[in-house]
Amino acid sequence: MVLESGVPIVRGAGAPSVSLAHSEDIVICAVANHPVGVDVEYRRDRDYDALAAAICSQREWLDYEAQVEAKRVERFYALWVLKEALFKCFRPMTVADVPEISFGQQILCAGAALKLFKPAAGYEGGVALSASAPMRLELKHVDE
C-alpha cells in the first residue's frame, strides 16, 4: 500500500479499495471491491448548527433544522460522517460536489450505498460504497 496525496492506494490487478479514518483513540479501515470511504468522529461539544449549515445542502439543512433539539446532534453526526465518507469514496471532488443525503426508512444517496455504525461508546462512524449492491459491514476489534 502506498499513499498518494494522503490517500491509501493498494496497487495491482484486482486490488481492493481502501479508506482510513481516525478520531481520538479509534482507527477505522474499510476495504472493498468498489471505491469506498469511511469516517469516524468522537462526539464532543461543537457548534452543531454552524457546522451543519456549512456542510448541508438546502434540503439537508431543512431536514436538520426540523429535528427536535435532542435529535439534532444525532442528525449532525450522521451527516458529518456520511458526507466525509462520500468525499473519500468519490475522490477527487470538492466538498460542494458531495451528493445529497436523504433520511427516511433508509439513508439514501445517488450512486452510493451508505451505512452508519457505532465503533465504540461516544463515537459515530459512516461508510460509503460506490455501488448500489447491499453492503455487508463487519467490525473487528484489534488490540494494540
Short mmCIF file of C-alpha atoms in Angstrom, two decimals:
data_model
loop_
_atom_site.label_atom_id
_atom_site.label_comp_id
_atom_site.label_asym_id
_atom_site.label_seq_id
_atom_site.Cartn_x
_atom_site.Cartn_y
_atom_site.Cartn_z
CA MET A 1 0.00 0.00 0.00
CA VAL A 2 1.24 3.48 -0.86
CA LEU A 3 -0.08 6.92 -0.04
CA GLU A 4 -0.92 9.34 -2.84
CA SER A 5 -1.85 12.78 -1.53
CA GLY A 6 -2.70 11.18 1.82
CA VAL A 7 -4.97 8.56 0.22
CA PRO A 8 -4.12 4.87 0.77
CA ILE A 9 -3.79 3.02 -2.56
CA VAL A 10 -3.30 -0.74 -3.00
CA ARG A 11 -1.60 -1.48 -6.32
CA GLY A 12 -2.02 -4.50 -8.56
CA ALA A 13 -4.64 -6.26 -10.64
CA GLY A 14 -7.85 -6.76 -8.69
CA ALA A 15 -6.53 -4.73 -5.76
CA PRO A 16 -9.22 -3.57 -3.33
CA SER A 17 -10.17 -0.01 -2.49
CA VAL A 18 -9.04 1.11 0.98
CA SER A 19 -10.15 4.01 3.17
CA LEU A 20 -8.79 5.05 6.56
CA ALA A 21 -10.19 7.31 9.29
CA HIS A 22 -9.26 8.14 12.87
CA SER A 23 -10.59 10.14 15.80
CA GLU A 24 -9.18 10.21 19.32
CA ASP A 25 -8.37 6.54 20.16
CA ILE A 26 -10.13 4.87 17.19
CA VAL A 27 -8.71 3.97 13.77
CA ILE A 28 -11.06 2.55 11.13
CA CYS A 29 -10.06 0.83 7.89
CA ALA A 30 -12.58 -0.01 5.17
CA VAL A 31 -11.71 -2.43 2.37
CA ALA A 32 -13.98 -3.15 -0.61
CA ASN A 33 -14.02 -4.29 -4.24
CA HIS A 34 -15.57 -0.93 -5.21
CA PRO A 35 -14.46 2.59 -4.25
CA VAL A 36 -15.13 3.02 -0.54
CA GLY A 37 -14.92 5.82 2.02
CA VAL A 38 -15.11 5.68 5.80
CA ASP A 39 -15.17 8.24 8.59
CA VAL A 40 -15.31 8.16 12.38
CA GLU A 41 -15.89 11.02 14.80
CA TYR A 42 -15.71 11.25 18.57
CA ARG A 43 -18.76 13.04 19.99
CA ARG A 44 -17.77 16.32 21.63
CA ASP A 45 -19.35 19.71 22.20
CA ARG A 46 -19.35 21.74 18.98
CA ASP A 47 -21.39 24.47 17.37
CA TYR A 48 -23.56 21.89 15.61
CA ASP A 49 -25.81 24.42 13.87
CA ALA A 50 -22.89 26.37 12.36
CA LEU A 51 -21.11 23.23 11.19
CA ALA A 52 -24.33 21.73 9.78
CA ALA A 53 -25.01 24.97 7.89
CA ALA A 54 -21.54 24.71 6.35
CA ILE A 55 -21.87 21.10 5.14
CA CYS A 56 -25.58 20.76 4.32
CA SER A 57 -27.40 21.33 1.07
CA GLN A 58 -30.53 23.46 1.43
CA ARG A 59 -32.73 20.35 1.61
CA GLU A 60 -30.43 18.67 4.17
CA TRP A 61 -30.42 21.85 6.27
CA LEU A 62 -34.23 21.99 6.29
CA ASP A 63 -34.33 18.35 7.40
CA TYR A 64 -31.69 19.01 10.09
CA GLU A 65 -33.46 22.15 11.31
CA ALA A 66 -36.79 20.26 11.53
CA GLN A 67 -35.34 17.83 14.07
CA VAL A 68 -36.21 18.38 17.72
CA GLU A 69 -33.23 19.72 19.64
CA ALA A 70 -32.40 16.31 21.15
CA LYS A 71 -32.20 14.70 17.68
CA ARG A 72 -30.14 17.44 16.02
CA VAL A 73 -26.83 16.19 17.45
CA GLU A 74 -27.59 12.69 16.18
CA ARG A 75 -28.50 14.02 12.72
CA PHE A 76 -25.41 16.27 12.67
CA TYR A 77 -23.05 13.33 13.26
CA ALA A 78 -24.89 11.19 10.70
CA LEU A 79 -24.50 13.94 8.09
CA TRP A 80 -20.89 14.66 9.06
CA VAL A 81 -19.55 11.09 8.91
CA LEU A 82 -21.54 10.12 5.80
CA LYS A 83 -20.52 13.24 3.88
CA GLU A 84 -16.86 12.66 4.81
CA ALA A 85 -17.19 9.01 3.74
CA LEU A 86 -18.76 10.11 0.42
CA PHE A 87 -15.98 12.65 -0.10
CA LYS A 88 -13.37 9.91 0.35
CA CYS A 89 -15.30 7.40 -1.76
CA PHE A 90 -15.69 9.65 -4.79
CA ARG A 91 -12.28 11.40 -4.78
CA PRO A 92 -11.32 13.65 -6.36
CA MET A 93 -14.18 16.04 -5.70
CA THR A 94 -14.76 19.27 -3.89
CA VAL A 95 -16.84 19.44 -0.73
CA ALA A 96 -19.54 21.26 -2.73
CA ASP A 97 -19.79 18.24 -5.07
CA VAL A 98 -20.62 15.71 -2.31
CA PRO A 99 -24.05 14.24 -3.12
CA GLU A 100 -27.13 14.97 -1.03
CA ILE A 101 -28.20 12.50 1.64
CA SER A 102 -31.87 11.67 2.29
CA PHE A 103 -33.02 10.24 5.60
CA GLY A 104 -36.11 8.06 5.87
CA GLN A 105 -36.66 4.34 6.35
CA GLN A 106 -33.24 4.02 4.70
CA ILE A 107 -30.41 6.50 4.28
CA LEU A 108 -30.21 7.24 0.56
CA CYS A 109 -27.72 8.91 -1.74
CA ALA A 110 -27.46 8.77 -5.53
CA GLY A 111 -24.71 6.41 -6.67
CA ALA A 112 -23.71 5.07 -3.26
CA ALA A 113 -24.69 2.68 -0.52
CA LEU A 114 -24.44 4.30 2.93
CA LYS A 115 -24.32 2.87 6.42
CA LEU A 116 -23.93 4.33 9.90
CA PHE A 117 -22.21 2.39 12.67
CA LYS A 118 -21.02 2.88 16.26
CA PRO A 119 -17.46 1.55 16.60
CA ALA A 120 -17.31 2.30 20.35
CA ALA A 121 -19.13 4.29 23.04
CA GLY A 122 -19.03 8.01 22.23
CA TYR A 123 -18.11 7.52 18.55
CA GLU A 124 -20.10 7.69 15.31
CA GLY A 125 -19.00 6.09 12.08
CA GLY A 126 -20.14 6.15 8.48
CA VAL A 127 -19.19 4.23 5.37
CA ALA A 128 -19.98 4.89 1.69
CA LEU A 129 -19.62 2.33 -1.09
CA SER A 130 -19.88 3.40 -4.73
CA ALA A 131 -22.19 0.56 -5.66
CA SER A 132 -25.88 0.02 -5.22
CA ALA A 133 -25.36 -3.59 -4.11
CA PRO A 134 -26.18 -4.39 -0.48
CA MET A 135 -23.31 -3.67 1.86
CA ARG A 136 -22.07 -6.10 4.49
CA LEU A 137 -20.37 -4.28 7.33
CA GLU A 138 -18.10 -6.26 9.60
CA LEU A 139 -16.43 -4.58 12.58
CA LYS A 140 -13.38 -6.23 14.07
CA HIS A 141 -11.63 -5.01 17.19
CA VAL A 142 -7.85 -5.22 17.02
CA ASP A 143 -5.83 -4.73 20.19
CA GLU A 144 -2.52 -2.89 20.17
#
